[in-house]
GROMACS .gro file of C-alpha atoms in nm:
model
  332
    1UNK     CA    1  -1.175  -0.306   1.695
    2UNK     CA    2  -0.941  -0.340   1.984
    3UNK     CA    3  -0.596  -0.164   2.000
    4UNK     CA    4  -0.435  -0.548   1.952
    5UNK     CA    5  -0.641  -0.633   1.726
    6UNK     CA    6  -0.542  -0.299   1.502
    7UNK     CA    7  -0.179  -0.323   1.588
    8UNK     CA    8  -0.210  -0.674   1.430
    9UNK     CA    9  -0.389  -0.581   1.164
   10UNK     CA   10  -0.069  -0.300   1.084
   11UNK     CA   11   0.222  -0.520   1.177
   12UNK     CA   12   0.030  -0.800   0.855
   13UNK     CA   13  -0.012  -0.545   0.637
   14UNK     CA   14   0.347  -0.448   0.668
   15UNK     CA   15   0.470  -0.852   0.605
   16UNK     CA   16   0.337  -0.792   0.275
   17UNK     CA   17   0.548  -0.464   0.201
   18UNK     CA   18   0.918  -0.623   0.148
   19UNK     CA   19   1.190  -0.517   0.333
   20UNK     CA   20   1.387  -0.570  -0.001
   21UNK     CA   21   1.421  -0.443  -0.369
   22UNK     CA   22   1.774  -0.259  -0.351
   23UNK     CA   23   1.790  -0.490  -0.660
   24UNK     CA   24   1.517  -0.505  -0.890
   25UNK     CA   25   1.528  -0.822  -1.077
   26UNK     CA   26   1.412  -0.754  -1.471
   27UNK     CA   27   1.376  -0.917  -1.769
   28UNK     CA   28   1.777  -0.898  -1.895
   29UNK     CA   29   1.974  -0.760  -1.583
   30UNK     CA   30   1.914  -0.631  -1.243
   31UNK     CA   31   1.880  -0.256  -1.157
   32UNK     CA   32   2.129  -0.184  -0.888
   33UNK     CA   33   2.244   0.152  -0.702
   34UNK     CA   34   2.671   0.159  -0.839
   35UNK     CA   35   2.544   0.102  -1.241
   36UNK     CA   36   2.737   0.422  -1.331
   37UNK     CA   37   2.994   0.440  -1.072
   38UNK     CA   38   3.277   0.335  -1.370
   39UNK     CA   39   3.079   0.475  -1.684
   40UNK     CA   40   2.991   0.810  -1.550
   41UNK     CA   41   3.138   0.834  -1.117
   42UNK     CA   42   2.945   1.184  -1.135
   43UNK     CA   43   2.640   1.126  -1.221
   44UNK     CA   44   2.457   1.161  -0.913
   45UNK     CA   45   2.673   1.427  -0.820
   46UNK     CA   46   2.534   1.627  -1.100
   47UNK     CA   47   2.160   1.532  -1.122
   48UNK     CA   48   2.155   1.671  -0.686
   49UNK     CA   49   2.301   2.049  -0.794
   50UNK     CA   50   2.100   2.070  -1.094
   51UNK     CA   51   1.761   1.917  -0.893
   52UNK     CA   52   1.928   2.137  -0.555
   53UNK     CA   53   1.970   2.498  -0.745
   54UNK     CA   54   1.581   2.399  -0.927
   55UNK     CA   55   1.400   2.400  -0.587
   56UNK     CA   56   1.629   2.681  -0.440
   57UNK     CA   57   1.468   2.860  -0.745
   58UNK     CA   58   1.132   2.783  -0.697
   59UNK     CA   59   0.995   2.541  -0.396
   60UNK     CA   60   0.699   2.412  -0.536
   61UNK     CA   61   0.945   2.200  -0.870
   62UNK     CA   62   1.035   1.965  -0.553
   63UNK     CA   63   0.675   1.795  -0.536
   64UNK     CA   64   0.690   1.858  -0.944
   65UNK     CA   65   0.994   1.643  -1.007
   66UNK     CA   66   0.885   1.376  -0.768
   67UNK     CA   67   0.531   1.344  -0.931
   68UNK     CA   68   0.701   1.305  -1.328
   69UNK     CA   69   0.846   0.987  -1.158
   70UNK     CA   70   0.528   0.855  -1.025
   71UNK     CA   71   0.331   0.930  -1.365
   72UNK     CA   72   0.631   0.777  -1.556
   73UNK     CA   73   0.667   0.483  -1.411
   74UNK     CA   74   0.291   0.394  -1.422
   75UNK     CA   75   0.261   0.413  -1.759
   76UNK     CA   76   0.478   0.145  -1.974
   77UNK     CA   77   0.698   0.120  -1.631
   78UNK     CA   78   0.985   0.323  -1.568
   79UNK     CA   79   1.085   0.436  -1.895
   80UNK     CA   80   1.062   0.808  -1.937
   81UNK     CA   81   0.753   0.787  -2.215
   82UNK     CA   82   0.613   1.100  -2.026
   83UNK     CA   83   0.911   1.288  -2.137
   84UNK     CA   84   0.904   1.262  -2.508
   85UNK     CA   85   0.713   1.545  -2.741
   86UNK     CA   86   0.493   1.426  -2.975
   87UNK     CA   87   0.609   1.378  -3.335
   88UNK     CA   88   0.628   1.105  -3.638
   89UNK     CA   89   0.426   0.826  -3.529
   90UNK     CA   90   0.454   0.936  -3.141
   91UNK     CA   91   0.142   1.080  -2.913
   92UNK     CA   92   0.284   1.248  -2.595
   93UNK     CA   93   0.201   1.159  -2.244
   94UNK     CA   94   0.244   1.497  -2.163
   95UNK     CA   95  -0.171   1.558  -2.378
   96UNK     CA   96  -0.322   1.314  -2.103
   97UNK     CA   97  -0.570   1.404  -1.872
   98UNK     CA   98  -0.327   1.375  -1.557
   99UNK     CA   99  -0.026   1.546  -1.771
  100UNK     CA  100  -0.199   1.819  -1.971
  101UNK     CA  101  -0.143   2.170  -1.806
  102UNK     CA  102  -0.015   2.032  -1.480
  103UNK     CA  103   0.290   1.789  -1.517
  104UNK     CA  104   0.600   2.017  -1.502
  105UNK     CA  105   0.959   1.995  -1.433
  106UNK     CA  106   1.041   1.933  -1.800
  107UNK     CA  107   1.332   2.180  -1.814
  108UNK     CA  108   1.514   2.067  -1.547
  109UNK     CA  109   1.560   1.760  -1.645
  110UNK     CA  110   1.624   1.929  -2.014
  111UNK     CA  111   1.957   2.061  -1.806
  112UNK     CA  112   2.083   1.784  -1.616
  113UNK     CA  113   2.074   1.545  -1.912
  114UNK     CA  114   2.286   1.796  -2.135
  115UNK     CA  115   2.521   1.848  -1.835
  116UNK     CA  116   2.521   1.420  -1.859
  117UNK     CA  117   2.605   1.436  -2.230
  118UNK     CA  118   2.915   1.692  -2.190
  119UNK     CA  119   3.013   1.425  -1.924
  120UNK     CA  120   2.917   1.111  -1.998
  121UNK     CA  121   2.750   1.081  -2.362
  122UNK     CA  122   2.475   0.862  -2.433
  123UNK     CA  123   2.530   0.681  -2.066
  124UNK     CA  124   2.249   0.780  -1.795
  125UNK     CA  125   1.926   0.728  -1.907
  126UNK     CA  126   1.652   0.967  -1.895
  127UNK     CA  127   1.451   0.750  -1.683
  128UNK     CA  128   1.767   0.725  -1.431
  129UNK     CA  129   1.775   1.100  -1.400
  130UNK     CA  130   1.390   1.056  -1.344
  131UNK     CA  131   1.429   0.850  -1.042
  132UNK     CA  132   1.720   1.039  -0.873
  133UNK     CA  133   1.569   1.345  -0.955
  134UNK     CA  134   1.235   1.201  -0.693
  135UNK     CA  135   1.484   1.092  -0.471
  136UNK     CA  136   1.702   1.422  -0.431
  137UNK     CA  137   1.373   1.649  -0.446
  138UNK     CA  138   1.191   1.426  -0.134
  139UNK     CA  139   1.569   1.447   0.105
  140UNK     CA  140   1.562   1.833  -0.004
  141UNK     CA  141   1.190   1.895   0.149
  142UNK     CA  142   1.285   1.734   0.448
  143UNK     CA  143   1.191   1.394   0.347
  144UNK     CA  144   1.390   1.034   0.384
  145UNK     CA  145   1.669   0.935   0.153
  146UNK     CA  146   1.706   0.598   0.002
  147UNK     CA  147   2.013   0.445  -0.285
  148UNK     CA  148   1.852   0.434  -0.596
  149UNK     CA  149   1.855   0.106  -0.795
  150UNK     CA  150   1.967   0.280  -1.170
  151UNK     CA  151   1.990   0.077  -1.482
  152UNK     CA  152   1.709   0.130  -1.682
  153UNK     CA  153   1.679   0.227  -2.007
  154UNK     CA  154   1.465   0.499  -2.215
  155UNK     CA  155   1.155   0.391  -2.481
  156UNK     CA  156   1.098   0.406  -2.772
  157UNK     CA  157   0.746   0.512  -2.754
  158UNK     CA  158   0.499   0.650  -2.526
  159UNK     CA  159   0.114   0.550  -2.469
  160UNK     CA  160  -0.110   0.807  -2.440
  161UNK     CA  161  -0.410   0.578  -2.377
  162UNK     CA  162  -0.227   0.389  -2.087
  163UNK     CA  163  -0.167   0.758  -1.944
  164UNK     CA  164  -0.546   0.804  -1.964
  165UNK     CA  165  -0.625   0.499  -1.767
  166UNK     CA  166  -0.338   0.350  -1.545
  167UNK     CA  167  -0.268   0.710  -1.337
  168UNK     CA  168  -0.501   0.707  -1.026
  169UNK     CA  169  -0.742   1.057  -1.063
  170UNK     CA  170  -0.845   1.246  -0.812
  171UNK     CA  171  -1.179   1.140  -0.849
  172UNK     CA  172  -1.141   0.778  -0.872
  173UNK     CA  173  -1.292   0.570  -0.590
  174UNK     CA  174  -1.071   0.380  -0.319
  175UNK     CA  175  -1.112   0.106  -0.501
  176UNK     CA  176  -1.035   0.158  -0.851
  177UNK     CA  177  -0.723   0.317  -0.710
  178UNK     CA  178  -0.618   0.006  -0.528
  179UNK     CA  179  -0.700  -0.171  -0.833
  180UNK     CA  180  -0.443   0.062  -1.042
  181UNK     CA  181  -0.164   0.011  -0.749
  182UNK     CA  182  -0.169  -0.341  -0.801
  183UNK     CA  183  -0.189  -0.384  -1.153
  184UNK     CA  184   0.176  -0.216  -1.094
  185UNK     CA  185   0.277  -0.456  -0.842
  186UNK     CA  186   0.218  -0.235  -0.555
  187UNK     CA  187  -0.021  -0.276  -0.268
  188UNK     CA  188  -0.223  -0.092  -0.017
  189UNK     CA  189   0.089  -0.026   0.206
  190UNK     CA  190   0.237   0.128  -0.071
  191UNK     CA  191  -0.104   0.300  -0.178
  192UNK     CA  192  -0.100   0.507   0.137
  193UNK     CA  193   0.276   0.540   0.205
  194UNK     CA  194   0.336   0.687  -0.158
  195UNK     CA  195   0.036   0.920  -0.145
  196UNK     CA  196   0.218   1.072   0.157
  197UNK     CA  197   0.394   1.243  -0.114
  198UNK     CA  198   0.127   1.490  -0.112
  199UNK     CA  199   0.271   1.620   0.215
  200UNK     CA  200   0.408   1.893  -0.099
  201UNK     CA  201   0.283   2.050  -0.370
  202UNK     CA  202  -0.040   2.214  -0.550
  203UNK     CA  203  -0.342   2.119  -0.707
  204UNK     CA  204  -0.598   2.276  -0.933
  205UNK     CA  205  -0.912   2.347  -0.812
  206UNK     CA  206  -1.062   2.191  -1.073
  207UNK     CA  207  -0.952   1.861  -0.910
  208UNK     CA  208  -1.141   1.880  -0.639
  209UNK     CA  209  -1.438   2.141  -0.716
  210UNK     CA  210  -1.673   1.851  -0.704
  211UNK     CA  211  -1.595   1.816  -0.323
  212UNK     CA  212  -1.678   2.136  -0.269
  213UNK     CA  213  -2.033   2.170  -0.444
  214UNK     CA  214  -2.163   1.877  -0.613
  215UNK     CA  215  -1.946   1.547  -0.481
  216UNK     CA  216  -2.220   1.254  -0.545
  217UNK     CA  217  -2.453   1.418  -0.849
  218UNK     CA  218  -2.694   1.558  -0.610
  219UNK     CA  219  -2.595   1.902  -0.596
  220UNK     CA  220  -2.426   1.835  -0.190
  221UNK     CA  221  -2.058   1.908  -0.116
  222UNK     CA  222  -1.865   1.585   0.002
  223UNK     CA  223  -1.954   1.532   0.383
  224UNK     CA  224  -1.617   1.384   0.456
  225UNK     CA  225  -1.476   1.718   0.432
  226UNK     CA  226  -1.417   1.968   0.704
  227UNK     CA  227  -1.713   2.223   0.636
  228UNK     CA  228  -1.469   2.516   0.742
  229UNK     CA  229  -1.194   2.412   0.561
  230UNK     CA  230  -1.450   2.379   0.253
  231UNK     CA  231  -1.578   2.695   0.324
  232UNK     CA  232  -1.249   2.863   0.309
  233UNK     CA  233  -1.118   2.723  -0.024
  234UNK     CA  234  -1.470   2.815  -0.196
  235UNK     CA  235  -1.347   3.127  -0.189
  236UNK     CA  236  -1.082   3.062  -0.452
  237UNK     CA  237  -1.223   2.770  -0.639
  238UNK     CA  238  -1.536   2.889  -0.735
  239UNK     CA  239  -1.872   2.670  -0.916
  240UNK     CA  240  -1.697   2.813  -1.271
  241UNK     CA  241  -1.365   2.973  -1.356
  242UNK     CA  242  -1.083   2.990  -1.182
  243UNK     CA  243  -0.994   2.639  -1.302
  244UNK     CA  244  -0.590   2.672  -1.293
  245UNK     CA  245  -0.583   2.776  -0.907
  246UNK     CA  246  -0.336   2.657  -0.701
  247UNK     CA  247  -0.400   2.511  -0.353
  248UNK     CA  248  -0.165   2.372  -0.106
  249UNK     CA  249  -0.229   1.962  -0.095
  250UNK     CA  250  -0.078   1.996   0.300
  251UNK     CA  251  -0.163   2.344   0.421
  252UNK     CA  252  -0.008   2.274   0.717
  253UNK     CA  253   0.365   2.256   0.608
  254UNK     CA  254   0.345   2.277   0.204
  255UNK     CA  255   0.680   2.264   0.140
  256UNK     CA  256   0.814   2.037   0.408
  257UNK     CA  257   0.806   1.701   0.388
  258UNK     CA  258   0.664   1.536   0.658
  259UNK     CA  259   0.342   1.335   0.814
  260UNK     CA  260   0.138   1.624   0.819
  261UNK     CA  261  -0.039   1.499   0.561
  262UNK     CA  262  -0.183   1.223   0.715
  263UNK     CA  263  -0.269   1.405   1.054
  264UNK     CA  264  -0.470   1.656   0.807
  265UNK     CA  265  -0.689   1.321   0.694
  266UNK     CA  266  -0.739   1.223   1.045
  267UNK     CA  267  -0.890   1.610   1.051
  268UNK     CA  268  -1.100   1.553   0.738
  269UNK     CA  269  -0.898   1.792   0.541
  270UNK     CA  270  -0.750   1.595   0.270
  271UNK     CA  271  -0.793   1.820   0.004
  272UNK     CA  272  -0.846   1.576  -0.302
  273UNK     CA  273  -1.110   1.332  -0.280
  274UNK     CA  274  -0.844   1.041  -0.347
  275UNK     CA  275  -0.675   1.192  -0.034
  276UNK     CA  276  -0.962   1.175   0.203
  277UNK     CA  277  -1.084   0.819   0.107
  278UNK     CA  278  -0.766   0.659   0.271
  279UNK     CA  279  -0.916   0.747   0.599
  280UNK     CA  280  -1.332   0.691   0.466
  281UNK     CA  281  -1.331   0.412   0.270
  282UNK     CA  282  -1.092   0.078   0.331
  283UNK     CA  283  -0.949  -0.014   0.696
  284UNK     CA  284  -0.652  -0.149   0.646
  285UNK     CA  285  -0.592   0.209   0.495
  286UNK     CA  286  -0.728   0.373   0.761
  287UNK     CA  287  -0.509   0.202   1.034
  288UNK     CA  288  -0.183   0.291   0.800
  289UNK     CA  289  -0.280   0.633   0.759
  290UNK     CA  290  -0.334   0.698   1.197
  291UNK     CA  291   0.000   0.444   1.143
  292UNK     CA  292   0.186   0.730   0.962
  293UNK     CA  293   0.029   0.991   1.110
  294UNK     CA  294   0.161   0.891   1.452
  295UNK     CA  295   0.541   0.776   1.344
  296UNK     CA  296   0.712   0.998   1.110
  297UNK     CA  297   0.960   0.797   1.089
  298UNK     CA  298   0.792   0.453   1.024
  299UNK     CA  299   0.626   0.711   0.710
  300UNK     CA  300   0.977   0.775   0.602
  301UNK     CA  301   1.099   0.443   0.607
  302UNK     CA  302   0.794   0.278   0.445
  303UNK     CA  303   0.807   0.599   0.141
  304UNK     CA  304   1.153   0.498   0.106
  305UNK     CA  305   1.072   0.119   0.007
  306UNK     CA  306   0.780   0.214  -0.164
  307UNK     CA  307   0.964   0.467  -0.410
  308UNK     CA  308   1.214   0.178  -0.469
  309UNK     CA  309   0.948  -0.087  -0.578
  310UNK     CA  310   0.767   0.165  -0.773
  311UNK     CA  311   1.077   0.237  -0.928
  312UNK     CA  312   1.137  -0.109  -1.040
  313UNK     CA  313   0.796  -0.148  -1.250
  314UNK     CA  314   0.931  -0.277  -1.569
  315UNK     CA  315   1.230  -0.115  -1.680
  316UNK     CA  316   1.426  -0.164  -1.955
  317UNK     CA  317   1.745  -0.293  -1.924
  318UNK     CA  318   1.970  -0.505  -2.178
  319UNK     CA  319   1.977  -0.423  -2.528
  320UNK     CA  320   1.580  -0.334  -2.463
  321UNK     CA  321   1.538   0.029  -2.500
  322UNK     CA  322   1.812   0.346  -2.580
  323UNK     CA  323   1.982   0.527  -2.447
  324UNK     CA  324   1.841   0.852  -2.538
  325UNK     CA  325   2.041   1.166  -2.626
  326UNK     CA  326   1.752   1.432  -2.571
  327UNK     CA  327   1.514   1.296  -2.349
  328UNK     CA  328   1.241   1.484  -2.551
  329UNK     CA  329   1.240   1.260  -2.848
  330UNK     CA  330   1.369   0.906  -2.983
  331UNK     CA  331   1.727   0.911  -3.135
  332UNK     CA  332   1.753   0.914  -3.496
   0.00000   0.00000   0.00000
């Protein structure tokens, strides 16, 4: 493929990623950044200060809070359904395969909610808190900033099956992952840009063990894995045991939000299968990986746009849903 053809392919892909999205039209209303300017003017400041305190205490919390927004939006839309504990007829999404033993940061959201309830009772939704916290943690880690459209309301239900079926898994094929993104109105550009959030955070041994020992059921490791890196990982991720052992998703700059994640993929050093397939299984995503690895500014710009787009997935607005007093349970 000539350089010109590659450039054309990448540019045409970006043409499908609209520069829009600062206000998402939703059922019954718009989301817009100034939503709380009059009803709770200090809302964003409160979220930011508590998030900053939590990340200063534990750097890993930045990635954890960002991941909650993703896992929330892919199930019933961005409605804070993920934050509900099991009670009555509600079976918590926290029990699903993608969330069990790994979704974390709920106590930070509790603290933010409690501070906001003191400042402006029953005004700021848990769904908006999750969206703001995701932006704030990105900035604190050295990533891009964006204006977060606000006005989401909270669901009165959760979906365990939606959580199990809609969230991409580390061992899904490229096509399955892309299909799960398309179901949410996101495209291949969003998929690659949002995967770049793996520039921070950790993964458990259990989520990539098959790559080290038995990728295709033939007892062989994944051939697309750098073998010296794989050997290093095997020392702390044995064939059995050590399921919860943690590994950096981006070993080069594990707490810094940058484009080294994409550079790692070019060296066959993506940790999860779902990371490495972005380079090996699809030409469009391969070109995007290369583009982002060479241009941090472009990655930041696209990441911000894709986060806004993801934050606009099926929010509850107007009179739908409610403003929870406690993010863990629906109002009685």
